[in-house]
Coordinates of C-alpha atoms in Angstrom, one line a residue:
Chain A
X638 CA 47.1 -142.7 166.0
X639 CA 45.1 -140.0 166.9
X640 CA 47.8 -137.1 166.4
X641 CA 50.8 -137.3 164.6
X642 CA 53.4 -134.2 164.2
X643 CA 56.1 -135.0 161.5
X644 CA 59.2 -132.7 161.6
X645 CA 56.5 -129.7 162.5
X646 CA 58.2 -126.3 162.2
X647 CA 57.4 -122.8 163.0
X648 CA 59.7 -119.9 161.7
X649 CA 58.3 -116.3 162.3
X650 CA 58.4 -113.8 159.3
X651 CA 61.4 -112.3 161.7
X652 CA 63.1 -115.1 161.2
X653 CA 62.5 -116.8 165.1
X654 CA 62.5 -120.4 164.7
X655 CA 59.6 -121.1 167.7
X656 CA 59.4 -124.8 167.3
X657 CA 62.1 -126.8 165.0
X658 CA 61.3 -130.0 163.2
X659 CA 59.2 -131.5 166.2
X660 CA 58.0 -135.0 165.4
X661 CA 56.1 -137.7 168.2
X662 CA 52.6 -139.5 168.0
X663 CA 50.1 -139.7 170.4
X664 CA 47.8 -142.9 170.5
X665 CA 43.9 -142.6 170.9
X666 CA 43.0 -142.2 174.5
X667 CA 46.4 -141.0 175.7
X668 CA 47.3 -137.8 177.6
X669 CA 50.4 -136.4 176.3
X670 CA 51.9 -133.6 178.5
X671 CA 54.1 -130.8 176.5
X672 CA 56.5 -129.8 179.2
X673 CA 59.3 -127.2 179.2
X674 CA 60.5 -123.9 180.5
X675 CA 58.7 -120.8 179.1
X676 CA 59.5 -120.0 175.6
X677 CA 60.1 -123.6 174.8
X678 CA 57.6 -123.3 172.3
X679 CA 54.9 -126.1 174.1
X680 CA 52.2 -123.8 173.6
X681 CA 53.2 -123.1 170.1
X682 CA 53.3 -126.6 169.3
X683 CA 50.0 -127.0 170.8
X684 CA 48.2 -124.4 169.2
X685 CA 49.3 -125.4 165.7
X686 CA 47.5 -128.6 166.1
X687 CA 44.2 -126.8 166.2
X688 CA 45.8 -124.0 163.5
X689 CA 45.6 -121.2 165.8
X690 CA 49.2 -120.7 164.7
X691 CA 49.8 -121.8 161.2
X692 CA 52.8 -124.3 160.7
X693 CA 55.7 -123.3 158.4
X694 CA 57.0 -126.7 157.7
X695 CA 56.3 -130.3 158.3
X696 CA 52.8 -132.0 158.6
X697 CA 50.4 -132.7 161.3
X698 CA 48.1 -135.7 160.9
X699 CA 44.7 -135.8 162.6
X700 CA 43.2 -139.1 162.7
X701 CA 45.2 -139.9 159.9
X702 CA 44.4 -136.7 157.8
X703 CA 46.5 -133.7 156.7
X704 CA 45.4 -131.0 159.3
X705 CA 46.0 -128.3 156.5
X706 CA 43.6 -130.0 154.1
X707 CA 40.7 -129.7 156.6
X708 CA 38.3 -126.7 157.1
X709 CA 40.0 -124.8 160.0
X710 CA 36.7 -124.1 161.9
X711 CA 35.2 -127.8 161.4
X712 CA 38.8 -129.0 162.5
X713 CA 38.5 -126.8 165.7
X714 CA 35.0 -127.6 166.7
X715 CA 36.2 -131.2 166.7
X716 CA 39.0 -130.6 169.1
X717 CA 38.1 -129.2 172.7
X718 CA 39.9 -126.3 173.7
X719 CA 40.8 -125.5 177.3
X720 CA 42.3 -122.0 177.4
X721 CA 44.9 -120.6 179.7
X722 CA 43.4 -118.3 182.3
X723 CA 40.2 -120.2 181.3
X724 CA 38.8 -117.9 178.9
X725 CA 35.1 -118.0 179.9
X726 CA 32.9 -115.5 177.9
X727 CA 31.9 -113.2 180.7
X728 CA 28.6 -112.2 178.9
X729 CA 27.4 -115.7 178.8
X730 CA 25.9 -117.8 181.7
X731 CA 27.5 -121.2 182.4
X732 CA 25.1 -123.1 180.3
X733 CA 25.9 -120.9 177.3
X734 CA 29.5 -121.1 177.6
X735 CA 29.5 -125.0 177.7
X736 CA 27.2 -124.9 174.8
X737 CA 29.5 -122.7 172.8
X738 CA 30.5 -125.3 170.4
X739 CA 27.3 -127.4 170.3
X740 CA 25.6 -124.1 169.2
X741 CA 28.5 -123.4 166.3
X742 CA 27.4 -127.0 165.4
X743 CA 23.7 -126.2 165.1
X744 CA 22.5 -128.5 168.1
X745 CA 19.1 -127.5 169.1
X746 CA 18.4 -125.7 172.4
X747 CA 17.1 -128.5 174.2
X748 CA 20.1 -130.7 173.6
X749 CA 22.6 -128.2 174.4
X750 CA 21.0 -127.5 177.7
X751 CA 20.9 -131.4 178.5
X752 CA 24.5 -131.5 177.5
X753 CA 25.7 -128.7 179.6
X754 CA 23.8 -130.1 182.7
X755 CA 25.7 -133.5 182.1
X756 CA 29.0 -131.8 181.7
X757 CA 28.5 -130.1 185.0
X758 CA 27.7 -132.8 187.1
X759 CA 30.7 -134.6 185.3
X760 CA 33.1 -131.9 186.5
X761 CA 31.5 -132.0 190.1
X762 CA 29.1 -129.2 189.8
X763 CA 25.3 -128.9 190.7
X764 CA 23.8 -128.4 187.3
X765 CA 20.7 -126.5 188.8
X766 CA 22.6 -124.5 191.0
X767 CA 25.1 -123.2 188.4
X768 CA 23.8 -123.3 184.9
X769 CA 22.5 -120.1 184.9
X770 CA 25.3 -118.0 186.6
X771 CA 27.8 -115.8 184.9
X772 CA 31.5 -116.4 185.1
X773 CA 31.8 -113.4 187.6
X774 CA 29.6 -115.3 190.1
X775 CA 32.1 -118.4 190.3
X776 CA 35.1 -118.9 192.6
X777 CA 38.6 -119.6 190.3
X778 CA 38.3 -123.3 190.8
X779 CA 34.7 -123.3 189.8
X780 CA 35.8 -121.3 186.4
X781 CA 38.5 -124.0 185.8
X782 CA 36.0 -126.7 185.9
X783 CA 33.5 -124.7 183.5
X784 CA 36.4 -124.3 181.3
X785 CA 37.2 -128.0 181.2
X786 CA 33.2 -128.6 180.7
X787 CA 33.2 -126.4 177.8
X788 CA 36.1 -127.8 176.2
X789 CA 34.1 -131.3 176.4
X790 CA 31.2 -129.6 175.1
X791 CA 30.6 -131.2 171.8
X792 CA 32.3 -134.5 173.2
X793 CA 35.3 -134.0 171.0
X794 CA 37.6 -136.9 170.8
X795 CA 40.6 -134.6 170.8
X796 CA 41.2 -132.1 173.8
X797 CA 44.1 -129.3 173.8
X798 CA 44.6 -128.0 177.4
X799 CA 46.9 -125.1 177.9
X800 CA 48.0 -125.1 181.7
X801 CA 44.2 -125.6 182.5
X802 CA 44.7 -125.9 186.3
X803 CA 47.2 -123.0 186.1
X804 CA 45.6 -120.1 188.1
X805 CA 44.5 -121.5 191.2
X806 CA 45.6 -122.4 194.7
X807 CA 47.5 -125.6 194.9
X808 CA 45.1 -127.3 197.1
X809 CA 42.3 -126.7 194.7
X810 CA 44.6 -127.6 191.9
X811 CA 45.6 -131.2 193.2
X812 CA 42.0 -132.0 193.6
X813 CA 41.0 -130.6 189.8
X814 CA 43.9 -132.9 188.6
X815 CA 42.8 -136.0 190.5
X816 CA 39.1 -135.4 189.4
X817 CA 40.4 -134.9 185.9
X818 CA 42.3 -138.0 185.6
X819 CA 39.1 -139.7 187.2
X820 CA 36.8 -138.4 184.4
X821 CA 39.7 -139.3 181.9
X822 CA 39.5 -142.6 182.9
X823 CA 35.9 -142.9 181.7
X824 CA 36.0 -140.6 178.6
X825 CA 39.2 -142.0 177.2
X826 CA 40.2 -138.4 175.3
X827 CA 43.3 -138.0 173.3
X828 CA 44.7 -135.0 175.3
X829 CA 47.6 -132.6 174.5
X830 CA 48.1 -131.0 177.8
X831 CA 50.6 -128.0 178.2
X832 CA 52.4 -127.5 181.5
X833 CA 55.8 -126.0 182.9
X834 CA 55.2 -128.3 186.1
X835 CA 57.3 -131.2 186.1
X836 CA 55.2 -132.5 189.1
X837 CA 52.0 -132.0 187.0
X838 CA 53.2 -133.6 183.8
X839 CA 54.6 -136.7 185.8
X840 CA 51.2 -136.9 187.6
X841 CA 48.7 -136.3 184.7
X842 CA 51.1 -137.8 181.5
X843 CA 50.7 -141.1 179.9
X844 CA 53.7 -139.4 177.7
X845 CA 55.6 -136.3 178.4
X846 CA 57.4 -134.5 175.6
X847 CA 59.9 -132.3 177.2
X848 CA 61.1 -129.3 174.7
X849 CA 63.9 -126.8 175.1
X850 CA 64.3 -123.8 172.9
X851 CA 61.7 -125.2 170.4
X852 CA 63.1 -128.7 170.0
X853 CA 61.6 -131.8 171.3
X854 CA 64.3 -133.1 173.5
X855 CA 62.8 -136.4 175.2
X856 CA 59.2 -137.9 174.2
X857 CA 58.9 -140.7 177.0
X858 CA 56.8 -142.2 179.7
X859 CA 56.9 -140.4 183.1
X860 CA 58.9 -143.0 184.7
X861 CA 61.7 -143.0 181.9
X862 CA 62.0 -139.3 181.8
X863 CA 62.9 -139.4 185.5
X864 CA 64.7 -142.8 185.5
X865 CA 66.3 -142.7 181.9
X866 CA 67.1 -139.1 181.3
X867 CA 68.5 -138.8 177.7
X868 CA 70.6 -136.2 178.5
X869 CA 72.0 -133.5 181.0
X870 CA 69.0 -131.1 180.2
X871 CA 66.4 -133.5 181.2
X872 CA 68.4 -134.5 184.1
X873 CA 68.6 -131.0 185.2
X874 CA 64.8 -130.5 184.3
X875 CA 63.8 -133.3 186.3
X876 CA 65.9 -132.0 189.6
X877 CA 67.8 -134.0 191.9
X878 CA 64.9 -135.1 194.0
X879 CA 63.7 -137.3 191.2
X880 CA 63.1 -140.3 193.7
X881 CA 60.5 -137.8 195.7
X882 CA 59.1 -136.9 192.4
X883 CA 59.0 -140.7 191.6
X884 CA 56.3 -141.1 194.4
X885 CA 54.0 -139.1 191.8
X886 CA 53.9 -142.6 189.9
X887 CA 52.5 -144.4 192.7
X888 CA 49.1 -144.3 193.8
X889 CA 48.0 -145.5 197.3
X890 CA 46.2 -148.7 196.3
X891 CA 49.3 -150.1 195.1
X892 CA 51.1 -149.9 198.5
X893 CA 48.5 -149.8 201.3
X894 CA 47.9 -152.3 204.0
X895 CA 44.4 -153.8 203.6
X896 CA 44.1 -156.2 206.3
X897 CA 43.0 -154.0 209.0
X898 CA 43.3 -154.1 212.7
X899 CA 40.1 -152.2 213.5
X900 CA 37.7 -151.6 216.4
X901 CA 34.1 -150.3 216.8
X902 CA 33.6 -147.3 218.6
X903 CA 30.9 -148.8 220.7
X904 CA 33.2 -151.8 222.0
X905 CA 34.7 -151.8 225.4
X906 CA 38.1 -150.2 225.7
X907 CA 39.6 -153.3 227.2
X908 CA 38.5 -155.0 224.2
X909 CA 40.8 -152.7 222.3
X910 CA 43.7 -153.5 224.4
X911 CA 43.5 -157.3 223.6
X912 CA 43.2 -156.8 220.0
X913 CA 46.5 -154.4 220.0
X914 CA 48.3 -157.2 222.0
X915 CA 47.3 -159.8 219.7
X916 CA 48.6 -158.0 216.7
X917 CA 51.3 -156.5 218.6
X918 CA 50.7 -152.9 217.7
X919 CA 50.1 -149.8 219.8
X920 CA 47.1 -148.3 217.8
X921 CA 43.7 -149.3 215.8
X922 CA 41.5 -147.6 213.5
X923 CA 38.4 -146.9 214.9
X924 CA 34.8 -147.4 212.4
X925 CA 31.4 -147.3 213.0
X926 CA 28.9 -150.5 212.5
X927 CA 28.9 -149.7 208.7
X928 CA 32.6 -149.6 208.3
X929 CA 32.8 -146.0 208.1
X930 CA 36.0 -144.3 209.2
X931 CA 35.6 -142.5 212.6
X932 CA 39.2 -142.1 214.2
X933 CA 42.2 -143.9 215.7
X934 CA 42.7 -144.9 219.4
X935 CA 46.1 -145.3 220.6
X936 CA 47.2 -147.7 223.7
X937 CA 48.2 -144.7 226.2
X938 CA 44.5 -143.4 225.8
X939 CA 43.0 -146.6 226.6
X940 CA 43.0 -146.1 230.3
X941 CA 41.0 -142.9 230.1
X942 CA 37.4 -144.3 229.6
X943 CA 35.4 -147.6 229.4
X944 CA 34.3 -147.1 225.9
X945 CA 36.5 -146.7 222.6
X946 CA 34.4 -143.9 221.7
X947 CA 35.0 -142.2 224.9
X948 CA 38.8 -142.2 224.5
X949 CA 39.4 -142.4 220.6
X950 CA 40.7 -139.2 218.7
X951 CA 38.4 -138.2 215.9
X952 CA 40.1 -137.5 212.7
X953 CA 38.8 -136.2 209.0
X954 CA 42.2 -136.3 207.3
X955 CA 41.7 -139.1 204.8
X956 CA 43.1 -140.1 201.2
X957 CA 41.6 -142.2 198.8
X958 CA 43.3 -145.2 196.8
X959 CA 43.8 -142.7 194.0
X960 CA 46.0 -140.3 195.9
X961 CA 49.6 -140.2 194.6
X962 CA 52.2 -140.9 197.3
X963 CA 53.8 -137.7 197.3
X964 CA 50.6 -135.9 198.0
X965 CA 49.8 -138.4 200.9
X966 CA 53.3 -137.8 202.1
X967 CA 53.0 -134.0 202.2
X968 CA 49.3 -134.6 203.9
X969 CA 51.2 -136.6 206.7
X970 CA 54.1 -134.3 207.4
X971 CA 51.4 -131.3 207.6
X972 CA 49.1 -133.3 209.9
X973 CA 51.7 -134.6 211.9
X974 CA 50.1 -138.3 211.7
X975 CA 52.0 -141.4 211.2
X976 CA 49.1 -143.2 209.6
X977 CA 46.6 -142.0 207.4
X978 CA 43.4 -144.1 206.6
X979 CA 42.4 -144.9 202.9
X980 CA 38.6 -144.4 202.5
X981 CA 36.4 -144.7 199.7
X982 CA 33.8 -142.0 198.4
X983 CA 31.2 -142.6 201.2
X984 CA 34.0 -142.6 203.9
X985 CA 34.3 -146.3 204.0
X986 CA 37.3 -147.5 205.3
X987 CA 39.5 -149.4 202.5
X988 CA 42.9 -149.6 204.1
X989 CA 46.0 -148.0 206.1
X990 CA 49.1 -145.9 204.7
X991 CA 51.9 -145.7 207.1
X992 CA 54.9 -143.6 207.1
X993 CA 56.9 -146.7 206.8
X994 CA 55.1 -147.8 203.8
X995 CA 56.0 -144.5 201.9
X996 CA 59.4 -144.9 203.2
X997 CA 59.7 -148.6 201.7
X998 CA 58.4 -147.1 198.4
X999 CA 60.9 -144.5 198.3
X1000 CA 63.7 -147.0 198.7
X1001 CA 62.2 -149.2 195.7
X1002 CA 62.1 -146.3 193.5
X1003 CA 65.6 -145.3 194.4
X1004 CA 66.8 -148.6 194.0
X1005 CA 64.9 -149.1 190.4
X1006 CA 66.9 -146.0 189.4
X1007 CA 70.3 -147.4 190.2
X1008 CA 69.9 -150.7 188.8
X1009 CA 68.8 -149.0 185.4
Chain B
X493 CA 14.4 -65.4 183.9
X494 CA 11.0 -64.2 185.0
X495 CA 10.6 -62.9 181.4
X496 CA 11.2 -66.4 180.1
X497 CA 8.8 -67.6 182.3
X498 CA 6.2 -65.6 181.2
X499 CA 6.9 -65.9 177.6
X500 CA 6.4 -69.9 178.0
X501 CA 3.3 -69.2 179.6
X502 CA 2.0 -66.7 176.9
X503 CA 3.2 -68.7 174.0
X504 CA 3.5 -72.3 174.9
X505 CA 2.8 -73.6 171.4
X506 CA 5.6 -71.6 170.1
X507 CA 8.1 -73.4 172.5
X508 CA 6.5 -76.7 171.6
X509 CA 7.1 -76.1 167.9
X510 CA 10.8 -75.3 168.2
X511 CA 11.0 -78.2 170.3
X512 CA 9.8 -80.6 168.1
X513 CA 11.7 -79.1 165.4
X514 CA 15.0 -79.6 167.3
X515 CA 13.8 -82.9 168.2
X516 CA 13.2 -84.3 164.8
X517 CA 16.4 -82.9 163.7
X518 CA 18.5 -84.7 166.2
X519 CA 16.4 -87.9 165.8
X520 CA 17.2 -88.1 162.0
X521 CA 21.0 -87.1 162.7
X522 CA 21.2 -89.4 165.5
X523 CA 19.9 -92.3 163.9
X524 CA 21.8 -91.9 160.7
X525 CA 25.1 -91.2 162.8
X526 CA 24.7 -94.3 164.9
X527 CA 24.1 -96.6 162.3
X528 CA 26.8 -95.2 160.0
X529 CA 29.5 -94.8 162.9
X530 CA 28.8 -98.3 164.2
X531 CA 28.9 -99.8 160.8
X532 CA 32.2 -97.8 159.6
X533 CA 33.8 -98.7 163.1
X534 CA 33.3 -102.1 163.0
X535 CA 34.4 -102.4 159.3
X536 CA 37.8 -100.7 160.1
X537 CA 38.7 -103.4 162.6
X538 CA 38.9 -105.9 160.1
X539 CA 42.2 -107.6 159.3
X540 CA 44.5 -105.5 157.3
X541 CA 42.5 -102.5 157.7
X542 CA 45.0 -100.5 160.0
X543 CA 45.6 -97.9 157.7
X544 CA 42.2 -97.3 156.6
X545 CA 41.3 -97.1 160.2
X546 CA 44.0 -94.5 160.8
X547 CA 42.8 -92.4 158.1
X548 CA 39.0 -92.5 159.0
X549 CA 39.6 -91.7 162.5
X550 CA 41.8 -88.9 161.8
X551 CA 39.5 -87.4 159.2
X552 CA 36.6 -87.5 161.8
X553 CA 39.1 -85.7 164.3
X554 CA 39.6 -83.0 161.8
X555 CA 35.8 -82.6 161.1
X556 CA 35.3 -82.1 164.9
X557 CA 37.7 -79.2 164.8
X558 CA 36.0 -77.4 161.9
X559 CA 34.0 -74.6 163.7
X560 CA 30.3 -75.3 163.3
X561 CA 29.4 -72.2 161.4
X562 CA 32.2 -72.9 159.0
X563 CA 30.8 -76.4 158.5
X564 CA 27.5 -75.0 157.7
X565 CA 28.6 -72.6 155.3
X566 CA 30.7 -75.4 153.5
X567 CA 27.6 -77.6 153.2
X568 CA 25.5 -74.8 152.0
X569 CA 27.9 -74.2 149.0
X570 CA 28.5 -78.1 148.6
X571 CA 24.7 -78.9 148.4
X572 CA 23.9 -75.9 146.1
X573 CA 26.7 -77.0 143.5
X574 CA 24.8 -80.2 143.4
X575 CA 21.6 -78.7 143.0
X576 CA 20.2 -79.7 146.5
X577 CA 18.2 -77.5 148.9
X578 CA 21.1 -75.6 150.6
X579 CA 19.5 -74.4 153.6
X580 CA 17.1 -75.7 156.5
X581 CA 17.0 -79.5 157.4
X582 CA 19.2 -81.0 154.9
X583 CA 22.3 -79.1 155.8
X584 CA 21.5 -79.4 159.5
X585 CA 21.5 -83.1 159.6
X586 CA 24.4 -83.7 157.7
X587 CA 26.6 -81.3 159.7
X588 CA 25.2 -83.4 162.8
X589 CA 25.9 -86.6 161.3
X590 CA 29.6 -85.5 160.8
X591 CA 29.7 -84.1 164.0
X592 CA 28.5 -87.2 165.9
X593 CA 31.0 -89.4 163.8
X594 CA 34.1 -89.0 166.0
X595 CA 32.9 -90.2 169.3
X596 CA 31.0 -93.3 167.8
X597 CA 33.4 -94.3 165.5
X598 CA 36.5 -94.0 168.1
X599 CA 34.8 -95.8 170.9
X600 CA 33.4 -98.7 168.4
X601 CA 36.8 -99.0 167.0
X602 CA 38.7 -98.9 170.5
X603 CA 36.0 -101.1 172.2
X604 CA 36.2 -104.0 169.6
X605 CA 40.0 -103.5 169.4
X606 CA 40.3 -103.8 173.1
X607 CA 38.5 -107.1 173.4
X608 CA 40.7 -109.0 175.7
X609 CA 42.9 -111.5 173.1
X610 CA 42.1 -114.5 175.4
X611 CA 38.5 -114.0 174.7
X612 CA 39.2 -113.9 170.9
X613 CA 41.4 -117.0 170.9
X614 CA 38.9 -118.6 173.1
X615 CA 36.3 -118.1 170.3
X616 CA 38.6 -118.9 167.5
X617 CA 39.8 -122.0 169.1
X618 CA 36.3 -123.3 169.3
X619 CA 35.8 -123.0 165.6
X620 CA 34.1 -119.6 165.5
X621 CA 34.0 -117.9 161.8
X622 CA 35.4 -114.5 161.6
X623 CA 31.4 -113.2 161.5
X624 CA 30.5 -115.3 164.6
X625 CA 33.5 -113.9 166.6
X626 CA 32.2 -110.4 166.1
X627 CA 28.6 -111.1 166.8
X628 CA 28.9 -113.6 169.7
X629 CA 32.1 -112.2 171.3
X630 CA 33.3 -108.9 170.1
X631 CA 30.2 -107.0 169.9
X632 CA 28.6 -107.9 173.2
X633 CA 31.9 -107.4 174.9
X634 CA 32.3 -104.0 173.3
X635 CA 28.7 -102.9 174.2
X636 CA 29.6 -100.7 177.3
X637 CA 32.1 -98.6 175.7
X638 CA 30.2 -98.3 172.2
X639 CA 27.3 -97.0 174.2
X640 CA 29.4 -94.5 176.0
X641 CA 30.5 -93.1 172.7
X642 CA 26.7 -93.1 171.7
X643 CA 25.9 -90.9 174.6
X644 CA 28.6 -88.6 173.9
X645 CA 27.8 -88.2 170.4
X646 CA 24.1 -87.3 171.2
X647 CA 25.1 -84.8 173.6
X648 CA 27.2 -83.1 171.1
X649 CA 24.4 -83.4 168.4
X650 CA 21.8 -81.9 170.7
X651 CA 24.1 -78.7 171.6
X652 CA 25.4 -78.1 167.9
X653 CA 21.6 -79.0 166.7
X654 CA 20.8 -75.2 168.2
X655 CA 23.3 -73.6 165.8
X656 CA 21.6 -74.9 163.0
X657 CA 18.8 -72.4 163.4
X658 CA 21.1 -69.9 161.5
X659 CA 20.7 -71.7 158.4
X660 CA 17.3 -71.9 158.6
X661 CA 16.5 -75.3 160.1
X662 CA 14.6 -73.9 163.1
X663 CA 14.7 -75.9 166.6
X664 CA 15.6 -74.4 169.6
X665 CA 18.1 -72.3 168.4
X666 CA 15.6 -70.1 166.9
X667 CA 14.8 -68.2 170.1
X668 CA 18.4 -68.1 171.1
X669 CA 19.3 -66.4 167.9
X670 CA 16.2 -64.3 167.6
X671 CA 17.0 -62.9 171.2
X672 CA 20.6 -62.2 170.4
X673 CA 19.3 -60.2 167.3
X674 CA 16.8 -58.2 169.3
X675 CA 18.4 -58.1 173.1
X676 CA 15.4 -60.3 174.3
X677 CA 16.8 -61.8 177.5
X678 CA 13.9 -63.8 177.9
X679 CA 14.2 -65.6 174.5
X680 CA 18.0 -66.4 175.1
X681 CA 17.2 -68.1 178.5
X682 CA 14.1 -70.0 177.1
X683 CA 16.0 -71.5 174.1
X684 CA 19.2 -72.1 176.0
X685 CA 17.3 -73.8 179.2
X686 CA 15.2 -76.0 176.9
X687 CA 18.1 -77.4 175.2
X688 CA 20.0 -78.1 178.1
X689 CA 17.0 -79.9 179.6
X690 CA 16.4 -81.7 176.5
X691 CA 20.0 -82.9 176.4
X692 CA 19.4 -84.2 180.1
X693 CA 16.2 -86.0 179.1
X694 CA 17.8 -87.8 176.4
X695 CA 20.7 -88.8 178.4
X696 CA 18.2 -90.3 180.9
X697 CA 16.7 -92.0 178.2
X698 CA 20.0 -93.3 176.7
X699 CA 21.2 -94.9 180.4
X700 CA 18.0 -97.0 180.1
X701 CA 18.9 -97.9 176.8
X702 CA 22.1 -98.6 178.0
X703 CA 20.7 -101.0 180.6
X704 CA 18.7 -102.7 178.1
X705 CA 21.4 -103.5 175.6
X706 CA 24.3 -104.4 178.1
X707 CA 24.8 -108.3 178.1
X708 CA 23.6 -109.5 181.8
X709 CA 26.8 -111.0 182.6
X710 CA 28.5 -107.9 182.1
X711 CA 26.6 -105.8 184.5
X712 CA 27.4 -107.7 187.8
X713 CA 30.9 -107.1 187.6

């Protein structure tokens, strides 16, 4: 395994026990979330891994080696670090910020620049536009992206992330989480991710370490944390709405309908009506000739014009195959739509998610809980 | 006022001489004061040097409260006892360096201690050594506050340098004190106004320097 904590303890000189005999292992390529209320020792635990806080008991092994026996600066240069509140250096450009660790490692300038460009594109920012900007010229979300890019600077095998998506609005936050998960599928880093947000933990983690007052309460998969809580504290922390939280564990692609009753925008309204009658439904998805999503058409509107495009309702509210169900659900509730089109990156229609499907998934999730 | 102007027109070479003397004294004093103050200021921010920092800053504060005339007198005694030249340039420069220390030391110390802990943690967490942290993070971020201290020190030094004429160092203080002794208003005004103009010019220059040395990303905030 990549990271192993063995009875790790932190006692401060004044006697406070911040972390008590915590042990867990993180496999290579896994994302491990440290979760818990504030003051539970999760951040202390994380900072002991790159020795920002010295341990006072137990051992931490990085890739099999005792971390206290390594050169602390070498160790840190090989562990990416994304700090709470971002911590970008205001006197350095975006490019220089991302190049911090490469420069400490003595990479030549051209190589650092190339890496910074790559990483900016990876986190979804136009490198030409942003590489020479200063942090004060970026929005909060852009700063968070640069913070993640900087942590990936010298391509470290391990990342430590301390509430990296903390200080931003919920919408941007969800988007950054999704994008980061997508990036993680490619880069497969071993990640320790600190958060106090149970939703974020369930969504992001392969494993979740729930802590309380310096102790590890349960180290498990998100599903087990939800449906097999070890004790009352876990149950309380997870909350009563755990069926709803379970929707975080399901992605649209697992439940969506992919055989689609569609109609093209240029077809006659009459053709649409026939198709609806054939399928026994009262709505159709409208696409263009390339299969790209345009909108919806309902039975009631068909009489109002001759062609489908004259009567359809255009819509831009879509989800992707990787959207988690509770986000899709909240999108439905906020937009008032009963159906959401599932589209690819280039807006090509891939399926449909309906309220009924989500309800079914919710029931299954609850039943799974009861049977376990 | 008119008298001062007439004097200037009649003897421009005299004013130029005093001004050059003054400039030379403050230039030497400021250069040494900055180097000394910034280096000591950085040094006392080091880990485990809190007590030393308190002592150094306290001493600098006490030195500020010693009247300049008394300090010049003390220096004359001290320099004589070690066999150095007790009047003129040397004691003047030493006294000015001492007066420049407090603003430079204090601002350097405060600026570096005041760097956002998140910045320091980010630097450390990415594997910077103490020295790299100082050069790449702390110092650049401290520049605006350190510069404010330097400008403060420079204005103080220019003003007090006028008093150094009393111990034979010359400079723009010379016409002022000669005027005082001989009840010559024109000389007093000439000297006084020239010191102020010099202070303004040097401050304007420092303004430019500040613009050069402040990191780009900190200016736009």
